[in-house]
mmCIF file of N, CA, C and O in Angstrom:
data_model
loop_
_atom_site.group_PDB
_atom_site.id
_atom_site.type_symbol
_atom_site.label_atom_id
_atom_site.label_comp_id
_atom_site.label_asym_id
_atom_site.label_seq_id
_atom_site.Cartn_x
_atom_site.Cartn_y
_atom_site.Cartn_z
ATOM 1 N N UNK A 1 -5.340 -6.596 -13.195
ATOM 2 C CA UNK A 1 -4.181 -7.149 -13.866
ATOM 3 C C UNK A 1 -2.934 -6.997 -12.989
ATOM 4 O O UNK A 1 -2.109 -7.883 -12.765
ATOM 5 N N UNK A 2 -2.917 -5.373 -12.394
ATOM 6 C CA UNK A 2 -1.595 -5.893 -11.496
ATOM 7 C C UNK A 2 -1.759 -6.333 -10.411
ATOM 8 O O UNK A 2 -0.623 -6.302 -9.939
ATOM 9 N N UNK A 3 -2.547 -6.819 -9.512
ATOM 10 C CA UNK A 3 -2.812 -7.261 -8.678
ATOM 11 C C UNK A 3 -2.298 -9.207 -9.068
ATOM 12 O O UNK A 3 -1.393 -9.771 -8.452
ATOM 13 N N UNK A 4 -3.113 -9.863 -10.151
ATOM 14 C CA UNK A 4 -2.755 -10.572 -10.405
ATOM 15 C C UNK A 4 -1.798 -11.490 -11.091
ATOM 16 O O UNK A 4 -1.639 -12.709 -11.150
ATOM 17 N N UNK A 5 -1.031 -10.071 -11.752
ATOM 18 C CA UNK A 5 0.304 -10.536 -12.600
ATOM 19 C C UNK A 5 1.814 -9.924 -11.820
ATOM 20 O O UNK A 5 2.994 -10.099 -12.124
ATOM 21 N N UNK A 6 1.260 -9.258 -10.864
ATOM 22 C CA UNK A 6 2.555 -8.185 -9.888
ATOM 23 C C UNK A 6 2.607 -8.772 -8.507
ATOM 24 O O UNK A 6 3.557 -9.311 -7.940
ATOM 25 N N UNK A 7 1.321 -8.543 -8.066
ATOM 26 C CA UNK A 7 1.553 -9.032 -6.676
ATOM 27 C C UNK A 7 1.328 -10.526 -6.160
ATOM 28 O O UNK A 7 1.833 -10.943 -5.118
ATOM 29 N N UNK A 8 0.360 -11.432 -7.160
ATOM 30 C CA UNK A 8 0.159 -12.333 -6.502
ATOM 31 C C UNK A 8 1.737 -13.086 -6.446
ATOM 32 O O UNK A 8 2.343 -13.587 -5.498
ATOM 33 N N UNK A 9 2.017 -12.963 -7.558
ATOM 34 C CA UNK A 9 3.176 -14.086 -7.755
ATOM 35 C C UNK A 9 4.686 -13.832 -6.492
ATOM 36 O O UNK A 9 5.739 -14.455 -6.358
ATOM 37 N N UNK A 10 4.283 -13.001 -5.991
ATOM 38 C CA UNK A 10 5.506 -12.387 -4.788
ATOM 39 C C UNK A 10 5.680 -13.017 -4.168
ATOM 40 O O UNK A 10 4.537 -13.394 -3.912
ATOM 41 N N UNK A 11 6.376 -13.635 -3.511
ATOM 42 C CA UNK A 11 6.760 -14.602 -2.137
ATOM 43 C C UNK A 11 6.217 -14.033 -0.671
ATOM 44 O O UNK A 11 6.464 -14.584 0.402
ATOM 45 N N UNK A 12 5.676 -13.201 -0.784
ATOM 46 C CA UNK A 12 5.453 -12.431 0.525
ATOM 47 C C UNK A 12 4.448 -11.359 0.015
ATOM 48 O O UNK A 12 4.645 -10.799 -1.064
ATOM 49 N N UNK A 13 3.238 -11.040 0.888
ATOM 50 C CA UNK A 13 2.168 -9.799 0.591
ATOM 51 C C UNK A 13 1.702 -9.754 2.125
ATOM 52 O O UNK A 13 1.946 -10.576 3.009
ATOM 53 N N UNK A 14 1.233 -8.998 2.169
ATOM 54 C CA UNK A 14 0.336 -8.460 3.354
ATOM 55 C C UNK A 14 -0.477 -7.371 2.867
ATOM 56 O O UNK A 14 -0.257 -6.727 1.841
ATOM 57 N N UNK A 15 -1.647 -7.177 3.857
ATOM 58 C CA UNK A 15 -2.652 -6.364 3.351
ATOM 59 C C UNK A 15 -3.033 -5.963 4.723
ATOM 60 O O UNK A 15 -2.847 -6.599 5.760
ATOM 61 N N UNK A 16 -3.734 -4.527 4.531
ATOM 62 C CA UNK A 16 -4.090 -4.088 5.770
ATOM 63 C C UNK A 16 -4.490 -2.314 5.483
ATOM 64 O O UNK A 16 -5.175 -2.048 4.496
ATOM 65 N N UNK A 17 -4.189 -1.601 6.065
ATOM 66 C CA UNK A 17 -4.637 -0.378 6.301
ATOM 67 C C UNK A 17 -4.264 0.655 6.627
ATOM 68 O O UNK A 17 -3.923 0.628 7.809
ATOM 69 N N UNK A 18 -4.072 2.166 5.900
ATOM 70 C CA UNK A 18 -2.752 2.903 6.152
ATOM 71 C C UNK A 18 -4.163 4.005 6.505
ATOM 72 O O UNK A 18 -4.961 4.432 5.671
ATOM 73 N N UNK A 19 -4.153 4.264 7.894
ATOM 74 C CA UNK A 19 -5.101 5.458 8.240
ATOM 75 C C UNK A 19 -4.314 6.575 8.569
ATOM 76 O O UNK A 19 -3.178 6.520 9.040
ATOM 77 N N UNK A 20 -5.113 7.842 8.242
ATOM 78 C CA UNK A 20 -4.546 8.728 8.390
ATOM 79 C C UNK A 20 -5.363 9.543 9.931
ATOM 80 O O UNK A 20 -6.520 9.962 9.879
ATOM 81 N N UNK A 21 -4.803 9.602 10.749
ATOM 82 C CA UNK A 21 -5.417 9.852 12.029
ATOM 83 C C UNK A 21 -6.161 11.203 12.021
ATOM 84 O O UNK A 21 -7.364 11.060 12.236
ATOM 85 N N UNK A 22 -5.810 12.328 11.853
ATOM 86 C CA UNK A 22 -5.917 13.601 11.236
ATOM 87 C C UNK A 22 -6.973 13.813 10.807
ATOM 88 O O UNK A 22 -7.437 14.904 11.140
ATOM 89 N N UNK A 23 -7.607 13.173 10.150
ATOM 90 C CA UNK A 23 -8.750 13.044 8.744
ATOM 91 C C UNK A 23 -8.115 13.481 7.764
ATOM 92 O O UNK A 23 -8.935 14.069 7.059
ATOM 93 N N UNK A 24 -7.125 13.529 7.317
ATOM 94 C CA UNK A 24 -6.644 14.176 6.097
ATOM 95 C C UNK A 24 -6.757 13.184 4.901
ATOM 96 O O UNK A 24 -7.087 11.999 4.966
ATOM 97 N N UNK A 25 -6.355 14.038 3.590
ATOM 98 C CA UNK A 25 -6.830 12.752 2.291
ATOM 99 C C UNK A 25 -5.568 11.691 2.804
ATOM 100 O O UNK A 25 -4.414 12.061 3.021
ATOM 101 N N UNK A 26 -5.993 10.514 2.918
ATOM 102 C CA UNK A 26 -4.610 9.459 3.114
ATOM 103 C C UNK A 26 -3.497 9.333 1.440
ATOM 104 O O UNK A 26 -2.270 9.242 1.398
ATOM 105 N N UNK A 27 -4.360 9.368 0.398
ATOM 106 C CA UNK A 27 -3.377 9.207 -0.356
ATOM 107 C C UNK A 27 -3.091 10.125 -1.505
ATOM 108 O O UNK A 27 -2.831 9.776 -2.656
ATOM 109 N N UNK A 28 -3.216 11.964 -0.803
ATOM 110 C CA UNK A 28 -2.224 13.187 -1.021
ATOM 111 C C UNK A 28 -1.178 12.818 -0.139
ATOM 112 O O UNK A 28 -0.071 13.161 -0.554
ATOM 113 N N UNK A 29 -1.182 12.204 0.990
ATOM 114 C CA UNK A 29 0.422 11.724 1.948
ATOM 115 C C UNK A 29 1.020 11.250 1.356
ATOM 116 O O UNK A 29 2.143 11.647 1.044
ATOM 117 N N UNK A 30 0.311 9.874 0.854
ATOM 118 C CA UNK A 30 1.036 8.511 0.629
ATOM 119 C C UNK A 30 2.031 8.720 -1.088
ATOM 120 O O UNK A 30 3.114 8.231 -1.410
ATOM 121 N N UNK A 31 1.163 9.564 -1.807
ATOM 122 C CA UNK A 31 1.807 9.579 -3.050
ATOM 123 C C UNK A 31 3.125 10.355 -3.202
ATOM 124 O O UNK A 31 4.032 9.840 -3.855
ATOM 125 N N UNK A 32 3.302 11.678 -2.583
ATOM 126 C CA UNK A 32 4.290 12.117 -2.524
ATOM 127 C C UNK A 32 6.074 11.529 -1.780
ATOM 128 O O UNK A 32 7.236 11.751 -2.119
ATOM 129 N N UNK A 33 5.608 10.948 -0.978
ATOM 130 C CA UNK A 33 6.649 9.824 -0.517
ATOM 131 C C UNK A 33 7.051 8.903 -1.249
ATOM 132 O O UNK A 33 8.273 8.767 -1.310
ATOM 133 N N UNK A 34 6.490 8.297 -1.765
ATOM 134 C CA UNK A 34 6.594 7.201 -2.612
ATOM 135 C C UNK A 34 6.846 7.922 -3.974
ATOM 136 O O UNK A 34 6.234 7.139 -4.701
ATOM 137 N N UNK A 35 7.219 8.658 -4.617
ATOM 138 C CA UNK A 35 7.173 9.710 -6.025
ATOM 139 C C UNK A 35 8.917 9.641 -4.988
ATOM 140 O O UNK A 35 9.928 8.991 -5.259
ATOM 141 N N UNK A 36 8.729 10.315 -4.149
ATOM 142 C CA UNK A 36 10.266 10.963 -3.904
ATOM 143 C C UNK A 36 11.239 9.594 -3.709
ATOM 144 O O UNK A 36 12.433 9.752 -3.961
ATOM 145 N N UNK A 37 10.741 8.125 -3.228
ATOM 146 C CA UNK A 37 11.627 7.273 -2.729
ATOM 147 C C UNK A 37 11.542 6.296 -4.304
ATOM 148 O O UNK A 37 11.605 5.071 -4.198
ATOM 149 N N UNK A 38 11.456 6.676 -5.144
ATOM 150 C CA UNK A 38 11.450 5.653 -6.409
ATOM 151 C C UNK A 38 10.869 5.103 -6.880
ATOM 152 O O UNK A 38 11.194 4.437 -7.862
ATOM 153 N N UNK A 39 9.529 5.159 -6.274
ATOM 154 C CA UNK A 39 8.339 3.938 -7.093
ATOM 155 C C UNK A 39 7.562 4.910 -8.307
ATOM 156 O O UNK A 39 7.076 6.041 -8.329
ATOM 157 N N UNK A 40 7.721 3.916 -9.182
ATOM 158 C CA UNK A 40 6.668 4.641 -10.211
ATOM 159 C C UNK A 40 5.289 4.040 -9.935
ATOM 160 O O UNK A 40 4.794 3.213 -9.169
ATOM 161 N N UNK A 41 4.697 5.296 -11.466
ATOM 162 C CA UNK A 41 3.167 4.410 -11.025
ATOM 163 C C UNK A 41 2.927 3.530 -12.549
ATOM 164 O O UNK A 41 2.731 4.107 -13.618
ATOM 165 N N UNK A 42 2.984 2.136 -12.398
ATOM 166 C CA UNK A 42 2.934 2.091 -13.591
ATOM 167 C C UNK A 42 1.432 2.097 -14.627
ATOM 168 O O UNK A 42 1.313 1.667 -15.774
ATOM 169 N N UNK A 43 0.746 2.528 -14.038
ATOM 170 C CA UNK A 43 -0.771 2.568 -14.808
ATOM 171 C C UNK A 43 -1.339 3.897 -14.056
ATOM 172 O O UNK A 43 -1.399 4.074 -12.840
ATOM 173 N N UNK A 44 -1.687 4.667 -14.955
ATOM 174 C CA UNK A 44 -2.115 5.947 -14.052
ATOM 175 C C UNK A 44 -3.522 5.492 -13.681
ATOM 176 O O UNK A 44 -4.158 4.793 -14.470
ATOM 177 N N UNK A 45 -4.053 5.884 -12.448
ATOM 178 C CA UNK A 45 -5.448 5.751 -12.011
ATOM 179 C C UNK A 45 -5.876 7.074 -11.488
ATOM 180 O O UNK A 45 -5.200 8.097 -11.377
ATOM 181 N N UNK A 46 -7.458 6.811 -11.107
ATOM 182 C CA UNK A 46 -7.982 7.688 -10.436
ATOM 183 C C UNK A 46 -8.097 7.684 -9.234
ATOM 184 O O UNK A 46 -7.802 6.586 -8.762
ATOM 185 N N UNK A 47 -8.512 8.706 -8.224
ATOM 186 C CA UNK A 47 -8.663 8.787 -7.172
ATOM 187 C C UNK A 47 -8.721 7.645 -6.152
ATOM 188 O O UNK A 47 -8.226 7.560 -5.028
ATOM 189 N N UNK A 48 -9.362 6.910 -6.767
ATOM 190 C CA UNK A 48 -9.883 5.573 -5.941
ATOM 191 C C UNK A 48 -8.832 4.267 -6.303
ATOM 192 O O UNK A 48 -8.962 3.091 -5.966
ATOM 193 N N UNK A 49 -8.160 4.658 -6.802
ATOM 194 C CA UNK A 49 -7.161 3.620 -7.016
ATOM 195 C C UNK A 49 -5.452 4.122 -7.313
ATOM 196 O O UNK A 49 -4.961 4.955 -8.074
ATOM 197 N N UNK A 50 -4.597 2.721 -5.843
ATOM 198 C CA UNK A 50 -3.274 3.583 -6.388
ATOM 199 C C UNK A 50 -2.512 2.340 -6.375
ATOM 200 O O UNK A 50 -2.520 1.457 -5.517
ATOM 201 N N UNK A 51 -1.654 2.432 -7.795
ATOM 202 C CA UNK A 51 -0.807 1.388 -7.781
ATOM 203 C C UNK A 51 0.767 2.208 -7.735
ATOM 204 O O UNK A 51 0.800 3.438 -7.751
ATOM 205 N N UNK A 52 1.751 1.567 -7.691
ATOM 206 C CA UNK A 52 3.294 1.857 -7.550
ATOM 207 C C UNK A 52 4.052 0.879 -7.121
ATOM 208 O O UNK A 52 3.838 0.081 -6.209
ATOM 209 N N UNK A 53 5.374 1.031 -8.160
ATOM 210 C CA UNK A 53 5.974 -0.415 -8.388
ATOM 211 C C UNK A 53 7.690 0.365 -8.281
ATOM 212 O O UNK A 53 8.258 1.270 -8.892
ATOM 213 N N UNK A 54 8.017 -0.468 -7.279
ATOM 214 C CA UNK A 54 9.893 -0.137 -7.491
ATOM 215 C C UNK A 54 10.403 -0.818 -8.116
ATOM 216 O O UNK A 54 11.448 -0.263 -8.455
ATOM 217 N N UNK A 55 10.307 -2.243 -8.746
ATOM 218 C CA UNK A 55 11.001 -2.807 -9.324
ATOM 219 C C UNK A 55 11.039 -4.192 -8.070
ATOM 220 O O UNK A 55 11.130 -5.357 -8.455
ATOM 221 N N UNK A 56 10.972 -3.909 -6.900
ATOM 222 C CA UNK A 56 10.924 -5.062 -5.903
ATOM 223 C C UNK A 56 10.090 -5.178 -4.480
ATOM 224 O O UNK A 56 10.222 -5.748 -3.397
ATOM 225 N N UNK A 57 9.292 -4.425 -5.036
ATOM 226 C CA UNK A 57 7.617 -4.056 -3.850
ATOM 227 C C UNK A 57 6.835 -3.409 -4.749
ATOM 228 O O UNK A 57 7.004 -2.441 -5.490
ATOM 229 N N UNK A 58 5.853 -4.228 -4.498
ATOM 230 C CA UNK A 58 4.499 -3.415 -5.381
ATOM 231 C C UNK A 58 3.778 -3.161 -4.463
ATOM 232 O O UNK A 58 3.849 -3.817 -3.424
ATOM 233 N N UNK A 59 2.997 -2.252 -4.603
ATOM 234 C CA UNK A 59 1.419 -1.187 -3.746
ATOM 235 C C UNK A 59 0.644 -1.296 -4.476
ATOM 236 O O UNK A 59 0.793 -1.001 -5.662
ATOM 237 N N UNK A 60 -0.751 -1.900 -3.811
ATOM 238 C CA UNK A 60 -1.733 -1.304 -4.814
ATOM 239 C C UNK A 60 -2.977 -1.093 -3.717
ATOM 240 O O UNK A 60 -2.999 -1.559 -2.578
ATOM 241 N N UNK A 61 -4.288 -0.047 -4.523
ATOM 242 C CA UNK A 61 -5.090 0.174 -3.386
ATOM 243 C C UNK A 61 -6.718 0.479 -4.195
ATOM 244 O O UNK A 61 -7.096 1.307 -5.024
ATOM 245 N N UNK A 62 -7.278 -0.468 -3.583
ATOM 246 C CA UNK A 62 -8.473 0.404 -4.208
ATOM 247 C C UNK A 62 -9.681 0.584 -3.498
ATOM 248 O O UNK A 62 -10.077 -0.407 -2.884
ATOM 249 N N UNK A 63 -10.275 1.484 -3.443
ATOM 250 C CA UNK A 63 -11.777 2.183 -2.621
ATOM 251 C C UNK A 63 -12.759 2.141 -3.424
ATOM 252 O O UNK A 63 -12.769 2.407 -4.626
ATOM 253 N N UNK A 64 -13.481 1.849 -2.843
ATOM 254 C CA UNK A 64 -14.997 1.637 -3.342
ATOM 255 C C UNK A 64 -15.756 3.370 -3.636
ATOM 256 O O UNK A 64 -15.430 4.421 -3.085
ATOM 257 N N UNK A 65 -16.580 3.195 -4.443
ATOM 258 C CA UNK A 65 -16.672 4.787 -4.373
ATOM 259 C C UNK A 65 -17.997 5.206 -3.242
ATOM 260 O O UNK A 65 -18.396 6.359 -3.072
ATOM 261 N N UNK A 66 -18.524 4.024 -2.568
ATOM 262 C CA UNK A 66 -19.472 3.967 -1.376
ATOM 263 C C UNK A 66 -19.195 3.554 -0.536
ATOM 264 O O UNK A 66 -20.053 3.182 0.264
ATOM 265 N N UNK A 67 -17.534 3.367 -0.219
ATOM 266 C CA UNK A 67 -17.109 3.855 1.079
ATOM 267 C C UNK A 67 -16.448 4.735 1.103
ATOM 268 O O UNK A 67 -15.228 4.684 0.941
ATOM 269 N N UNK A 68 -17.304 6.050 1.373
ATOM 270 C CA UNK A 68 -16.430 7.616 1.835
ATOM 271 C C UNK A 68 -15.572 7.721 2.789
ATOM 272 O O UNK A 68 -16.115 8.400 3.660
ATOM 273 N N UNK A 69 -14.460 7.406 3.135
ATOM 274 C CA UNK A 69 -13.363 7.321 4.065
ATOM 275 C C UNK A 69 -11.983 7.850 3.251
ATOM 276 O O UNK A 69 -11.094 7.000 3.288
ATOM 277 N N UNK A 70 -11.618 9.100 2.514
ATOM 278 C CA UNK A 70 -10.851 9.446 2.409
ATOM 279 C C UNK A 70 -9.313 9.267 3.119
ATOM 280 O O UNK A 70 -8.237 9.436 2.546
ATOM 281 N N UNK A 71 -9.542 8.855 4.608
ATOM 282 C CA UNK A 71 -8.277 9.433 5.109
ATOM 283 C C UNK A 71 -8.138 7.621 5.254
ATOM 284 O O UNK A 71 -7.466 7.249 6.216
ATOM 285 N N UNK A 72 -8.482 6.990 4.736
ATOM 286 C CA UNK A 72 -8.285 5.535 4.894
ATOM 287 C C UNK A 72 -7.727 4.953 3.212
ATOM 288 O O UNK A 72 -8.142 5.281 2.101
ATOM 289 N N UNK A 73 -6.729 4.061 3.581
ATOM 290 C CA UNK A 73 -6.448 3.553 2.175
ATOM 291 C C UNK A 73 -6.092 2.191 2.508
ATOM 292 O O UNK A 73 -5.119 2.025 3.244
ATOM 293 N N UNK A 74 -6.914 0.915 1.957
ATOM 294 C CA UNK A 74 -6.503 -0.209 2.240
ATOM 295 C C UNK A 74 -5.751 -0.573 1.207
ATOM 296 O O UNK A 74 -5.873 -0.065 0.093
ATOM 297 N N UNK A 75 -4.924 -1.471 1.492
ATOM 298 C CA UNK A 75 -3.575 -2.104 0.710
ATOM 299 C C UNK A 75 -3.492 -3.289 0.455
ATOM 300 O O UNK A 75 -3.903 -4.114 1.271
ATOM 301 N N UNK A 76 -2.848 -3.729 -0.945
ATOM 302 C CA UNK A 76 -1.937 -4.900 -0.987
ATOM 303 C C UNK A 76 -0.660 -4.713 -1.150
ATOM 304 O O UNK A 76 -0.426 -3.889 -2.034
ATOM 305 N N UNK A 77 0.177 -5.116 -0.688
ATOM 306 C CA UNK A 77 1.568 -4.882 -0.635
ATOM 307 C C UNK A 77 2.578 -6.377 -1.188
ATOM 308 O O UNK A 77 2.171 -7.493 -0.869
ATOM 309 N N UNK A 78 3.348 -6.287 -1.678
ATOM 310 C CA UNK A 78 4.249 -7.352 -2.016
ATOM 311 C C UNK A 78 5.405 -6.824 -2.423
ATOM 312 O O UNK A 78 5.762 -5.829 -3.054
ATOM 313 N N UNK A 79 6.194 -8.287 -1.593
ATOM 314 C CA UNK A 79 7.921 -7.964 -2.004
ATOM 315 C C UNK A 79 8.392 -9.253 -1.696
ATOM 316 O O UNK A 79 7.774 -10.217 -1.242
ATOM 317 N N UNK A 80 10.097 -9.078 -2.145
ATOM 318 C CA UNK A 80 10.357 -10.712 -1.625
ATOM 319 C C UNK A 80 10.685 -11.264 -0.220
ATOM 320 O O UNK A 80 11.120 -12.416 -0.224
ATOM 321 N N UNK A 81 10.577 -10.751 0.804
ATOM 322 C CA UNK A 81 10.717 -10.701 2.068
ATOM 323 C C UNK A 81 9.589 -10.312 3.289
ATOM 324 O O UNK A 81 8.810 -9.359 3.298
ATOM 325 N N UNK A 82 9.739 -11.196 4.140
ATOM 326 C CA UNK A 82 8.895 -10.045 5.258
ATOM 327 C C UNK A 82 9.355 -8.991 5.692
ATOM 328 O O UNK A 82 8.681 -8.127 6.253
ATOM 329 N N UNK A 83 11.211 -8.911 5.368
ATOM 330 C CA UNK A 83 11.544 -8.034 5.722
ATOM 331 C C UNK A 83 11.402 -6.162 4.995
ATOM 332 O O UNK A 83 11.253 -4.987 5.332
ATOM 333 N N UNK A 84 11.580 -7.047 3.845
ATOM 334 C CA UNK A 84 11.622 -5.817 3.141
ATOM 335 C C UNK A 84 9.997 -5.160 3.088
ATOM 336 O O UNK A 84 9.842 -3.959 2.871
ATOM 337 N N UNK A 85 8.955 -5.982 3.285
ATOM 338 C CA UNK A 85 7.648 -5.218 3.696
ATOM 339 C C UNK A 85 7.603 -4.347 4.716
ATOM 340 O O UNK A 85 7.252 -3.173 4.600
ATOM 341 N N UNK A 86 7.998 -4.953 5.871
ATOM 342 C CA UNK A 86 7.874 -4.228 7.072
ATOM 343 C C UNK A 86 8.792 -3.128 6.960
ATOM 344 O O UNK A 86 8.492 -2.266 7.785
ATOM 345 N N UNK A 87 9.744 -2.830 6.298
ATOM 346 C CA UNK A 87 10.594 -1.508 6.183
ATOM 347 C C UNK A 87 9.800 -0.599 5.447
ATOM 348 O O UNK A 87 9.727 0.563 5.848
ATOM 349 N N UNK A 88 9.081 -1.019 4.238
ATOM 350 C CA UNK A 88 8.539 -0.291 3.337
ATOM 351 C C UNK A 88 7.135 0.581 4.549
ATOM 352 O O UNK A 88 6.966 1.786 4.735
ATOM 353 N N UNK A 89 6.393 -0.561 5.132
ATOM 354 C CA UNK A 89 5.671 -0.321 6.370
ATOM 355 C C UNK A 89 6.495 1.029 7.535
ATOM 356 O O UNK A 89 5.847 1.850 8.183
ATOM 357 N N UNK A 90 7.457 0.956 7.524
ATOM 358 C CA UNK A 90 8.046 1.379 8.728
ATOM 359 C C UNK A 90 8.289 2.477 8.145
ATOM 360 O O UNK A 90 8.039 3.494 8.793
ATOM 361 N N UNK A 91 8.936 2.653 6.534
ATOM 362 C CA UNK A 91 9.158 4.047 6.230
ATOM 363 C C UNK A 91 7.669 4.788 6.129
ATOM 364 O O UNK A 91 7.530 5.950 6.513
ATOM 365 N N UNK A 92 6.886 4.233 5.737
ATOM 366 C CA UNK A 92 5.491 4.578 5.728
ATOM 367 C C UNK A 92 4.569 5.792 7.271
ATOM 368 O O UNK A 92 3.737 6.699 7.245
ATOM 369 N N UNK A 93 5.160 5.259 8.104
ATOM 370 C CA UNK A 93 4.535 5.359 9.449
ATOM 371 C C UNK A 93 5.793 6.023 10.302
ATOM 372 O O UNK A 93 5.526 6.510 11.400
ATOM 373 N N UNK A 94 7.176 6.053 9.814
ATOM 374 C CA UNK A 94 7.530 7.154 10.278
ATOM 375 C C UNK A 94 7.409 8.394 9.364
ATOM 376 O O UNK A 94 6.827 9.354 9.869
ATOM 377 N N UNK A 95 7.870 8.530 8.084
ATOM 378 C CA UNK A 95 8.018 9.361 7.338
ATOM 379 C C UNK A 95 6.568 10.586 6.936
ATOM 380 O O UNK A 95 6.529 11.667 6.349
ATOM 381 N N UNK A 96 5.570 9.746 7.586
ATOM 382 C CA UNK A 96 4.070 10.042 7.287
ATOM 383 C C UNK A 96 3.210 10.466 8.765
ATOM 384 O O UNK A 96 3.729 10.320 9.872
ATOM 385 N N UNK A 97 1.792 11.020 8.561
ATOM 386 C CA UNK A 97 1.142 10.762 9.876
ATOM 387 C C UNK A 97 0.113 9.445 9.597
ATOM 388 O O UNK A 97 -0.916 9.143 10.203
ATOM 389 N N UNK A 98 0.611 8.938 8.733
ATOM 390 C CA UNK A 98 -0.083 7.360 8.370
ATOM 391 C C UNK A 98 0.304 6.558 9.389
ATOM 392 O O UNK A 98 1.437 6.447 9.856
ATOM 393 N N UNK A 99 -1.291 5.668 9.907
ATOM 394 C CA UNK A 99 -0.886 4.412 11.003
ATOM 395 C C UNK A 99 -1.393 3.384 10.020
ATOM 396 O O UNK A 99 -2.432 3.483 9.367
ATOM 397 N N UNK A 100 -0.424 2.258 9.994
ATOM 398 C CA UNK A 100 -0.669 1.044 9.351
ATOM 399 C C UNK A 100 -1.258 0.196 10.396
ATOM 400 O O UNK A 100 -0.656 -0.273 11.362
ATOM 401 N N UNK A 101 -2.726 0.022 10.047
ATOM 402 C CA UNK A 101 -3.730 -0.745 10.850
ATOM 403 C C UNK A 101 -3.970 -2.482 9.877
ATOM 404 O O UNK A 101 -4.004 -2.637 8.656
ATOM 405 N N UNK A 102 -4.083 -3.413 10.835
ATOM 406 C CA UNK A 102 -4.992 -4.532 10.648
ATOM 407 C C UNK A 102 -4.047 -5.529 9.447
ATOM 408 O O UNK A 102 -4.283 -5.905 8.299
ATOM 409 N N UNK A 103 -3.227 -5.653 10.123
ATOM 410 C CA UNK A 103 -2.110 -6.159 8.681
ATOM 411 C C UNK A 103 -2.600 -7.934 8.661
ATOM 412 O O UNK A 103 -3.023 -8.593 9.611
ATOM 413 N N UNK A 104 -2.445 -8.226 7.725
ATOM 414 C CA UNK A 104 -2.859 -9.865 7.326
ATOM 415 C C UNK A 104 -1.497 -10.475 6.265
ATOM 416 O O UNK A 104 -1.207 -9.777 5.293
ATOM 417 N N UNK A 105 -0.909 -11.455 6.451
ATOM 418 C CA UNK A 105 0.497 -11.886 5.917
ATOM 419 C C UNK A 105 0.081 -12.775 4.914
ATOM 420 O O UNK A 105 -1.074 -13.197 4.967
ATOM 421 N N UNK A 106 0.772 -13.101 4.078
ATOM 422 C CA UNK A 106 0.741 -14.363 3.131
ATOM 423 C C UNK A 106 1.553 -14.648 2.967
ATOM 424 O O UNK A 106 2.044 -13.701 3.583
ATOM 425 N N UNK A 107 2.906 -15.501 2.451
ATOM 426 C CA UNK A 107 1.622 -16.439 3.678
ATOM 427 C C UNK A 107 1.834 -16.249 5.086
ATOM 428 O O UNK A 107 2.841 -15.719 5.556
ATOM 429 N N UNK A 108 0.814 -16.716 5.785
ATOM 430 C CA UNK A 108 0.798 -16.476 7.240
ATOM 431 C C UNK A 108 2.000 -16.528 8.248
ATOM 432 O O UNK A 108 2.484 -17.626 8.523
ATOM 433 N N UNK A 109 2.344 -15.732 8.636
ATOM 434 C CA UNK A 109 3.648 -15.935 9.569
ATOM 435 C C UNK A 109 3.284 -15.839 10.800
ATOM 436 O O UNK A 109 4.114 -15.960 11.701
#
C-alpha cells in the first residue's frame, strides 16, 4: 500500500542499495538517523521491512526472508526532485558507514 499510494505517485524515485561495508545490521544504522532527522515510520514493520515518511521523501525497503544479507538493504526512495533524493542519498553515506550501491532513476535521467 505504501509503495503504491506514497511512492509511486512522486515525480521522482530511485531505487538501489544502501550496503553496509562492515557487515554490520544495515538497518540498526539506517533507523536511528532517520528517527533523529524527522521521518516517521508510518506503519510499524518487522525486521524485513522499513518504511519512513517526512512528509516530502518516502523510504521504503523490503528483504526477502531467503536472502540472508543483513548488512544490505535495498530501497525505494521518492521525493519531488532529483535533487532532494540525492541529498537524502548524500546525508545517508556521509552521516553513516552506508554505501549507496546500483541506483536506478524514474524516470530515467
Amino acid at each position: 500500500m505504501f509503495d503504491n499510494h506514497r511512492l509511486r505517485p512522486m515525480p521522482f524515485r530511485c531505487e538501489g542499495l544502501l550496503v553496509a561495508e562492515d557487515g554490520e545490521e544495515a538497518s540498526q544504522t539506517l533507523a536511528p538517523l532517520l528517527a533523529e532527522r524527522g521521518f516517521d515510520v508510518p506503519v510499524a514493520c518487522g525486521p524485513l521491512c522499513l518504511l519512513y515518511d517526512d512528509g516530502t521523501i518516502a523510504f521504503s525497503s523490503y528483504r526477502s526472508p531467503a536472502w540472508p544479507t543483513p548488512n544490505v538493504i535495498p530501497f525505494n526512495l521518492g521525493g519531488p526532485s532529483p535533487g532532494s533524493l540525492r541529498k537524502f542519498l548524500g546525508m545517508v553515506s556521509t552521516s553513516t558507514h552506508l554505501v549507496v550501491e546500483n541506483l536506478v532513476w524514474t524516470p530515467r535521467r
